[in-house]
mmCIF file of C-alpha atoms in Angstrom:
data_model
loop_
_atom_site.group_PDB
_atom_site.id
_atom_site.type_symbol
_atom_site.label_atom_id
_atom_site.label_comp_id
_atom_site.label_asym_id
_atom_site.label_seq_id
_atom_site.Cartn_x
_atom_site.Cartn_y
_atom_site.Cartn_z
ATOM 1 C CA LEU A 1339 0.866 -3.957 -9.743
ATOM 2 C CA VAL A 1340 3.497 -1.376 -8.817
ATOM 3 C CA GLU A 1341 6.171 0.291 -10.970
ATOM 4 C CA LEU A 1342 9.597 0.904 -9.465
ATOM 5 C CA ASN A 1343 12.752 1.874 -11.366
ATOM 6 C CA GLY A 1344 11.288 0.875 -14.737
ATOM 7 C CA LYS A 1345 10.176 -2.563 -13.557
ATOM 8 C CA LEU A 1346 6.706 -3.881 -12.691
ATOM 9 C CA TYR A 1347 6.067 -5.765 -9.448
ATOM 10 C CA ALA A 1348 3.108 -8.125 -9.049
ATOM 11 C CA LEU A 1349 2.452 -8.515 -5.320
ATOM 12 C CA GLY A 1350 0.354 -10.999 -3.354
ATOM 13 C CA GLY A 1351 -3.315 -11.318 -4.266
ATOM 14 C CA HIS A 1352 -5.388 -14.456 -4.637
ATOM 15 C CA ASP A 1353 -4.876 -17.372 -7.033
ATOM 16 C CA GLY A 1354 -8.463 -18.650 -6.868
ATOM 17 C CA ARG A 1355 -7.710 -20.879 -3.898
ATOM 18 C CA ASP A 1356 -5.161 -19.230 -1.606
ATOM 19 C CA VAL A 1357 -4.053 -15.754 -0.523
ATOM 20 C CA LEU A 1358 -0.495 -15.147 -1.733
ATOM 21 C CA ASN A 1359 2.681 -13.550 -0.422
ATOM 22 C CA SER A 1360 4.692 -14.067 -3.619
ATOM 23 C CA VAL A 1361 6.340 -11.265 -5.578
ATOM 24 C CA GLU A 1362 7.222 -11.306 -9.268
ATOM 25 C CA CYS A 1363 9.155 -8.585 -11.071
ATOM 26 C CA TYR A 1364 8.863 -7.899 -14.809
ATOM 27 C CA TYR A 1365 12.107 -6.922 -16.547
ATOM 28 C CA PRO A 1366 11.062 -5.208 -19.802
ATOM 29 C CA GLU A 1367 14.572 -5.309 -21.316
ATOM 30 C CA GLU A 1368 14.490 -9.134 -21.030
ATOM 31 C CA ASP A 1369 10.713 -9.483 -21.532
ATOM 32 C CA ARG A 1370 10.440 -11.891 -18.609
ATOM 33 C CA TRP A 1371 9.179 -12.208 -15.032
ATOM 34 C CA LYS A 1372 11.468 -13.199 -12.153
ATOM 35 C CA PHE A 1373 10.553 -14.120 -8.601
ATOM 36 C CA LYS A 1374 11.731 -11.776 -5.857
ATOM 37 C CA ALA A 1375 11.724 -12.228 -2.083
ATOM 38 C CA SER A 1376 8.242 -13.110 -0.840
ATOM 39 C CA MET A 1377 6.468 -10.725 1.486
ATOM 40 C CA GLU A 1378 6.488 -11.713 5.159
ATOM 41 C CA ASN A 1379 2.672 -11.794 5.216
ATOM 42 C CA TYR A 1380 -0.107 -12.911 2.879
ATOM 43 C CA TYR A 1381 -2.182 -10.140 1.287
ATOM 44 C CA ALA A 1382 -5.396 -9.848 -0.719
ATOM 45 C CA SER A 1383 -7.426 -6.630 -0.958
ATOM 46 C CA PHE A 1384 -4.520 -4.371 0.010
ATOM 47 C CA GLY A 1385 -2.835 -1.191 -1.168
ATOM 48 C CA ALA A 1386 0.647 -0.947 -2.683
ATOM 49 C CA VAL A 1387 2.706 2.035 -3.864
ATOM 50 C CA SER A 1388 6.286 2.827 -4.776
ATOM 51 C CA PHE A 1389 7.896 5.761 -3.039
ATOM 52 C CA LYS A 1390 11.529 6.873 -2.744
ATOM 53 C CA ASN A 1391 12.967 3.649 -4.167
ATOM 54 C CA ARG A 1392 10.865 1.380 -1.946
ATOM 55 C CA ILE A 1393 7.569 -0.470 -2.239
ATOM 56 C CA TYR A 1394 5.026 -0.095 0.562
ATOM 57 C CA VAL A 1395 2.220 -2.595 1.143
ATOM 58 C CA VAL A 1396 -0.632 -1.716 3.507
ATOM 59 C CA GLY A 1397 -2.941 -4.572 4.376
ATOM 60 C CA ARG A 1398 -5.772 -5.082 6.799
ATOM 61 C CA GLU A 1399 -3.751 -6.208 9.818
ATOM 62 C CA LYS A 1400 -0.146 -5.985 8.610
ATOM 63 C CA SER A 1401 1.975 -3.657 6.503
ATOM 64 C CA GLU A 1402 5.499 -3.893 5.151
ATOM 65 C CA VAL A 1403 8.140 -2.167 3.066
ATOM 66 C CA TYR A 1404 10.376 -3.655 0.350
ATOM 67 C CA TYR A 1405 14.011 -2.695 -0.159
ATOM 68 C CA PRO A 1406 14.797 -3.657 -3.785
ATOM 69 C CA GLN A 1407 18.586 -3.262 -3.503
ATOM 70 C CA GLU A 1408 18.608 -5.909 -0.770
ATOM 71 C CA ASP A 1409 15.603 -7.895 -2.080
ATOM 72 C CA ARG A 1410 14.051 -7.987 1.396
ATOM 73 C CA TRP A 1411 10.805 -7.080 3.149
ATOM 74 C CA GLU A 1412 10.404 -5.560 6.602
ATOM 75 C CA GLU A 1413 7.236 -5.072 8.628
ATOM 76 C CA MET A 1414 6.203 -1.487 9.308
ATOM 77 C CA PRO A 1415 3.556 0.080 11.542
ATOM 78 C CA ASN A 1416 -0.018 -0.520 10.439
ATOM 79 C CA PRO A 1417 -2.758 2.139 10.232
ATOM 80 C CA LYS A 1418 -4.853 2.626 13.351
ATOM 81 C CA GLU A 1419 -7.925 0.783 12.030
ATOM 82 C CA ASP A 1420 -8.273 -2.831 10.860
ATOM 83 C CA VAL A 1421 -9.832 -2.160 7.435
ATOM 84 C CA TYR A 1422 -10.502 -4.009 4.149
ATOM 85 C CA GLY A 1423 -10.779 -2.357 0.749
ATOM 86 C CA ARG A 1424 -9.093 0.936 1.454
ATOM 87 C CA SER A 1425 -7.061 2.784 -1.174
ATOM 88 C CA LEU A 1426 -3.422 3.818 -0.848
ATOM 89 C CA ILE A 1427 -1.636 6.679 -2.582
ATOM 90 C CA VAL A 1428 1.468 8.853 -2.149
ATOM 91 C CA PHE A 1429 0.757 12.540 -1.635
ATOM 92 C CA GLU A 1430 3.056 15.270 -0.292
ATOM 93 C CA ASP A 1431 5.723 12.701 0.698
ATOM 94 C CA LYS A 1432 3.238 10.750 2.810
ATOM 95 C CA LEU A 1433 1.449 7.436 2.283
ATOM 96 C CA VAL A 1434 -2.278 8.132 2.469
ATOM 97 C CA VAL A 1435 -4.918 5.442 3.124
ATOM 98 C CA ILE A 1436 -8.467 6.399 2.295
ATOM 99 C CA GLY A 1437 -11.778 4.828 3.271
ATOM 100 C CA GLY A 1438 -12.394 1.114 3.558
ATOM 101 C CA GLU A 1439 -14.711 -1.352 5.216
ATOM 102 C CA ILE A 1440 -14.687 -2.647 8.786
ATOM 103 C CA HIS A 1441 -16.060 -6.156 9.411
ATOM 104 C CA GLU A 1442 -17.298 -6.889 12.933
ATOM 105 C CA ASN A 1443 -19.794 -9.428 14.265
ATOM 106 C CA PHE A 1444 -20.983 -10.496 10.782
ATOM 107 C CA THR A 1445 -21.710 -6.912 9.751
ATOM 108 C CA SER A 1446 -19.704 -4.400 7.759
ATOM 109 C CA LYS A 1447 -19.406 -0.651 7.956
ATOM 110 C CA VAL A 1448 -17.977 1.509 5.168
ATOM 111 C CA ILE A 1449 -15.856 4.366 6.518
ATOM 112 C CA ALA A 1450 -14.725 7.824 5.394
ATOM 113 C CA THR A 1451 -11.464 7.764 7.364
ATOM 114 C CA VAL A 1452 -8.249 9.247 5.947
ATOM 115 C CA GLN A 1453 -4.919 8.394 7.569
ATOM 116 C CA TYR A 1454 -1.383 9.209 6.484
ATOM 117 C CA TYR A 1455 1.996 7.649 7.211
ATOM 118 C CA ASP A 1456 5.207 9.607 7.550
ATOM 119 C CA PRO A 1457 7.969 7.195 6.416
ATOM 120 C CA MET A 1458 10.683 9.368 7.972
ATOM 121 C CA ASN A 1459 9.167 9.136 11.478
ATOM 122 C CA ARG A 1460 7.365 5.779 10.977
ATOM 123 C CA VAL A 1461 4.112 7.181 12.424
ATOM 124 C CA TRP A 1462 0.474 7.073 11.252
ATOM 125 C CA ASN A 1463 -1.705 10.155 11.773
ATOM 126 C CA THR A 1464 -5.343 10.989 11.074
ATOM 127 C CA ALA A 1465 -6.451 13.590 8.514
ATOM 128 C CA LYS A 1466 -9.911 15.021 7.856
ATOM 129 C CA ASN A 1467 -12.465 12.384 6.869
ATOM 130 C CA MET A 1468 -14.002 12.325 3.395
ATOM 131 C CA ASN A 1469 -17.577 13.572 3.100
ATOM 132 C CA ILE A 1470 -18.860 10.219 1.795
ATOM 133 C CA PRO A 1471 -17.748 6.824 3.146
ATOM 134 C CA ARG A 1472 -16.386 4.522 0.428
ATOM 135 C CA CYS A 1473 -14.505 1.256 -0.019
ATOM 136 C CA HIS A 1474 -12.921 -0.771 -2.845
ATOM 137 C CA HIS A 1475 -12.385 2.483 -4.727
ATOM 138 C CA SER A 1476 -9.591 4.094 -6.728
ATOM 139 C CA VAL A 1477 -7.608 7.217 -6.000
ATOM 140 C CA ALA A 1478 -5.165 9.221 -8.116
ATOM 141 C CA VAL A 1479 -2.968 12.289 -7.914
ATOM 142 C CA PHE A 1480 -3.055 14.497 -10.987
ATOM 143 C CA ASN A 1481 -0.086 16.851 -11.338
ATOM 144 C CA ASP A 1482 0.095 17.104 -7.543
ATOM 145 C CA TYR A 1483 -3.338 18.712 -7.497
ATOM 146 C CA PRO A 1484 -4.292 20.738 -5.537
ATOM 147 C CA PRO A 1485 -1.261 22.993 -5.962
ATOM 148 C CA GLN A 1486 -1.515 24.391 -2.425
ATOM 149 C CA PRO A 1487 -0.714 22.189 0.623
ATOM 150 C CA PHE A 1488 -3.435 19.787 1.720
ATOM 151 C CA ASN A 1489 -2.688 20.100 5.462
ATOM 152 C CA LEU A 1490 -1.707 16.488 6.089
#
């Protein structure tokens, strides 16, 4: 669930049978949900944030950005690793993906990787790893803490 311009957007997920690409927007002034343009890809276990009047979705293999004025989605570069269960947040005008789980050959590995996306240059970069690997976790920014730059 993502908030953008006073509206709530429910994106993708799983309906108990299928992975979804649908998008619904809640209009509080009308107290109703309306369908919006579907995402180009199907997503479950993904990150979504609003930033500078757009919605960004970062999935395991695909990522995309939503332009609400045009009601359209566009694919964007994906992070460098194919990862499930990572968290996504906006920090210092960058999209930051944190941690996750890599599945290979019927095994999984939880990672401590931190990557950030510069929407202006459309490029992913790597930041310093966390101390402890984690996946399917939450992240938050509190009053832009820490107050000094984080060196992304």
